[in-house]
GROMACS .gro file of C-alpha atoms in nm:
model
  156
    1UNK     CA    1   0.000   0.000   0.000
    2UNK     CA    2   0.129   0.338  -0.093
    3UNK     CA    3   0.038   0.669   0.133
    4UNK     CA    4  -0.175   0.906   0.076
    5UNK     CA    5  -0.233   1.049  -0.230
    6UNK     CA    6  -0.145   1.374  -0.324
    7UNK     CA    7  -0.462   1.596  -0.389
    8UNK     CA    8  -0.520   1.922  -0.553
    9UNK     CA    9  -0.524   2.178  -0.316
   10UNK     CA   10  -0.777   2.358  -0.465
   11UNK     CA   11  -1.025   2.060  -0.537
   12UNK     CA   12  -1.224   2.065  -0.243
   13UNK     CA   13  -1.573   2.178  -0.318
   14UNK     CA   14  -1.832   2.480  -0.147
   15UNK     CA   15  -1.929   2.445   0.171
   16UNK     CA   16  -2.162   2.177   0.221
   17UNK     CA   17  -2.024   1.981  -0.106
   18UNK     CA   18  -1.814   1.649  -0.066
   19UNK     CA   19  -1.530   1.782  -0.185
   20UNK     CA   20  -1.535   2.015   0.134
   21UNK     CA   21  -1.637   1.741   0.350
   22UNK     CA   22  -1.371   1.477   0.181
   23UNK     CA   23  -1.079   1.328   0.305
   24UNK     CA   24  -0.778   1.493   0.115
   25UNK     CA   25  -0.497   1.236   0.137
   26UNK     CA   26  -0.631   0.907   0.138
   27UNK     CA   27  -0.437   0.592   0.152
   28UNK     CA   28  -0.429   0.457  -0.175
   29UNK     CA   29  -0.281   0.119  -0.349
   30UNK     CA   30  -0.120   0.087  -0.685
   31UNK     CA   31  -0.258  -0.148  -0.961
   32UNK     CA   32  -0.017  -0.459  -0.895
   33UNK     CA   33  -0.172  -0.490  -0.535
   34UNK     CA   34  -0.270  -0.869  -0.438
   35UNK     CA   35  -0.590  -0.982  -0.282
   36UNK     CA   36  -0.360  -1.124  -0.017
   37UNK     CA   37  -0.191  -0.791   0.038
   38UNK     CA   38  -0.523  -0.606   0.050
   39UNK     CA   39  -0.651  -0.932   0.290
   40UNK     CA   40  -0.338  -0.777   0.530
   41UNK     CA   41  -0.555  -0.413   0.481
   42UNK     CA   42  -0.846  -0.524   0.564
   43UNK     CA   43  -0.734  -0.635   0.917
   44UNK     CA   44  -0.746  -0.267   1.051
   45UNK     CA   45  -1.115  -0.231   1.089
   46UNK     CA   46  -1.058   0.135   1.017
   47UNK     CA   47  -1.029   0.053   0.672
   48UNK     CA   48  -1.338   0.016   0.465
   49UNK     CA   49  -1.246   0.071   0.137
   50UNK     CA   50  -0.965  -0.006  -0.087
   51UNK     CA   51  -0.896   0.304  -0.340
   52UNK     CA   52  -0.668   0.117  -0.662
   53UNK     CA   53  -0.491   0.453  -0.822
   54UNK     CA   54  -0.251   0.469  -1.120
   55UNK     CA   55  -0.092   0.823  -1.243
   56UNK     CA   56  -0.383   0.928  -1.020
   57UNK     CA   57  -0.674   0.777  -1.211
   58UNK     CA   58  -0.923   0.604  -0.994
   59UNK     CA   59  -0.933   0.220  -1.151
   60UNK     CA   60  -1.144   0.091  -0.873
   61UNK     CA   61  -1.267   0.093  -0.527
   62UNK     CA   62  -1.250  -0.242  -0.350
   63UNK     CA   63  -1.402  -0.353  -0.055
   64UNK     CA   64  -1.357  -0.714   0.183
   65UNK     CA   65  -1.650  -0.861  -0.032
   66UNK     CA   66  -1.497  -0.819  -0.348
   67UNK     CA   67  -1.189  -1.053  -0.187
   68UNK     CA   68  -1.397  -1.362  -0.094
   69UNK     CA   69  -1.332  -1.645  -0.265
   70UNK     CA   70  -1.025  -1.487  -0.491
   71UNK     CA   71  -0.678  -1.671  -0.514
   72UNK     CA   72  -0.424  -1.485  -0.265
   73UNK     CA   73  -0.170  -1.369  -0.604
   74UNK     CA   74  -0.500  -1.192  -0.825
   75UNK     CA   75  -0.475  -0.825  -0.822
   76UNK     CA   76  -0.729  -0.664  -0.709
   77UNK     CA   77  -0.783  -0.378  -0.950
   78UNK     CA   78  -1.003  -0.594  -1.121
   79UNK     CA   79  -1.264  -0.720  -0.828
   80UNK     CA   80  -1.331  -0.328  -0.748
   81UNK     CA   81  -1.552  -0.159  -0.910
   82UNK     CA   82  -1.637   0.230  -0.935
   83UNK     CA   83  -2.062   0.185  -0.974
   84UNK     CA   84  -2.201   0.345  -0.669
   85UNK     CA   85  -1.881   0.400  -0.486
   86UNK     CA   86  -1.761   0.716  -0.616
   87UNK     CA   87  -1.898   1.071  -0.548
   88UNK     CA   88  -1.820   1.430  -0.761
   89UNK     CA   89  -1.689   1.682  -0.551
   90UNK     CA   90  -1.980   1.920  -0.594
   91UNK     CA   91  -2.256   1.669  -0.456
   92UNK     CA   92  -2.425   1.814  -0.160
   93UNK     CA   93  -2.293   1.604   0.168
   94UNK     CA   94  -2.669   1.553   0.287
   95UNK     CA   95  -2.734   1.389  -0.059
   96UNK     CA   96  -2.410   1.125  -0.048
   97UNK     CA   97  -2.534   1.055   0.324
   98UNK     CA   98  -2.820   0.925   0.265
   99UNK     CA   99  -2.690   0.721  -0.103
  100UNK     CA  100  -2.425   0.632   0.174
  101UNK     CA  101  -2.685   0.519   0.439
  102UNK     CA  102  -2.924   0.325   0.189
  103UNK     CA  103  -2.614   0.085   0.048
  104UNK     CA  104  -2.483   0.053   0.375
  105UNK     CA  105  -2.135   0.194   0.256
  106UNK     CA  106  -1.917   0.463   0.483
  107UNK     CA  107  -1.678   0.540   0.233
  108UNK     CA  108  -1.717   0.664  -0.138
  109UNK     CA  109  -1.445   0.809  -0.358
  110UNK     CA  110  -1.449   1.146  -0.451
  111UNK     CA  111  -1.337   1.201  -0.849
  112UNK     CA  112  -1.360   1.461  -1.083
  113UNK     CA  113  -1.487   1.467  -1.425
  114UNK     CA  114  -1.174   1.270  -1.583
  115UNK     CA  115  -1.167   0.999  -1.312
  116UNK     CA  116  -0.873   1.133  -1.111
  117UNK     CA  117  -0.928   1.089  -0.735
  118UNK     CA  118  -0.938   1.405  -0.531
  119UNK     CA  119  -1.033   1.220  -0.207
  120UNK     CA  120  -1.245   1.032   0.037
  121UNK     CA  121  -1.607   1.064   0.196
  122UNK     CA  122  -1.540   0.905   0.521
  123UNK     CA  123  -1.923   0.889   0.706
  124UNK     CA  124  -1.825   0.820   1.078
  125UNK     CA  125  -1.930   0.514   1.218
  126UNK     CA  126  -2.225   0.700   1.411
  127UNK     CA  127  -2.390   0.845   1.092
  128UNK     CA  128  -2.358   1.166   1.228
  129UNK     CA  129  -2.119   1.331   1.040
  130UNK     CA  130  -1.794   1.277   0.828
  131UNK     CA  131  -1.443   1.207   0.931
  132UNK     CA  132  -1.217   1.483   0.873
  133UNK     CA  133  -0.799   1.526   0.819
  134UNK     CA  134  -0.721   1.643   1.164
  135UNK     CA  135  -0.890   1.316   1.337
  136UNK     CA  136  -0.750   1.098   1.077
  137UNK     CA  137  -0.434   1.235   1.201
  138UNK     CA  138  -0.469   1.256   1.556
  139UNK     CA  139  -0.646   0.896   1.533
  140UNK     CA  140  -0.343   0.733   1.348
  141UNK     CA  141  -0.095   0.945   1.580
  142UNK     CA  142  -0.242   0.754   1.877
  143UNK     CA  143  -0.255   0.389   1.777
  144UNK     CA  144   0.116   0.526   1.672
  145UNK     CA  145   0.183   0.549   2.032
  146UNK     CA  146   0.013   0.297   2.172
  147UNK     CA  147   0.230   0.055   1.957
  148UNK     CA  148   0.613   0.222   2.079
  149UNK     CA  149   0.717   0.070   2.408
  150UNK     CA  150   0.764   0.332   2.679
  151UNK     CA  151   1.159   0.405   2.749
  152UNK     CA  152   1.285   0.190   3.006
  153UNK     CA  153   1.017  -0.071   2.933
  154UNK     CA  154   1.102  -0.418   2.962
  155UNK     CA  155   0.973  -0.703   2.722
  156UNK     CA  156   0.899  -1.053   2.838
   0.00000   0.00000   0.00000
């Protein structure tokens, strides 16, 4: 997996849009990624949605469903799909809510007109609202910590 991408600054959307409410660096992987590396993913529970990028094209958003069933070496690029799971940046955020809430997804891509990703629509696991940089951040800052051993901690 590859970190986040790089967005265009100025590709958020108005206020109330989902390109204002988007994610702007979202982890992506490259085309040659394995269902078995995407399996390893999948094991943070944060992640919800696999976003398959090359030259910063969208090819396809995967999620654990697509996986079942699929030898460990297939890439995945091609068990994704972009139908329903991809947003314009100028949608308004109540309307990808509720498309969000009726297919029971919490994550849709957000591309412009020529298929190049510009971010994520993270709805939090509430409903109530949408994730946002600064929590991403301070969210992956803390498991960060949680993971390095105090100093002068001893290991059994």
């Amino acid at each position: 997996m590859t970190g986040p991408a790089t967005a265009d600054p100025g590709a958020g959307g108005p206020p109330g849009s989902t390109g204002a409410a988007m994610i702007a660096g979202p982890k992506t992987c490259s085309r040659t990624t394995t269902v078995h590396q995407a399996r390893e993913t999948f094991r943070d529970d944060h992640v919800h949605a696999l976003l398959v990028v090359d030259r910063g094209v969208l090819l396809a958003v995967v999620e654990r469903g697509d996986l079942e069933g699929r030898p460990a070496a297939a890439p995945v690029r091609w068990l994704g799909t972009l139908a329903g799971r991809t947003v314009a940046p100028t949608e308004p955020v109540d309307a990808a809510r509720e498309r969000m809430r009726a297919a029971g997804r919490r994550r849709l891509a957000v591309v412009d007109g020529h298929g190049r990703l510009l971010g994520l629509l993270c709805l939090k696991r509430s409903g109530a609202g949408f994730c946002t940089d600064e929590g991403v951040r301070a969210r992956a800052s803390e498991r960060a910590e949680r993971r390095r051993p105090h100093i002068g901690a001893t290991r059994m």
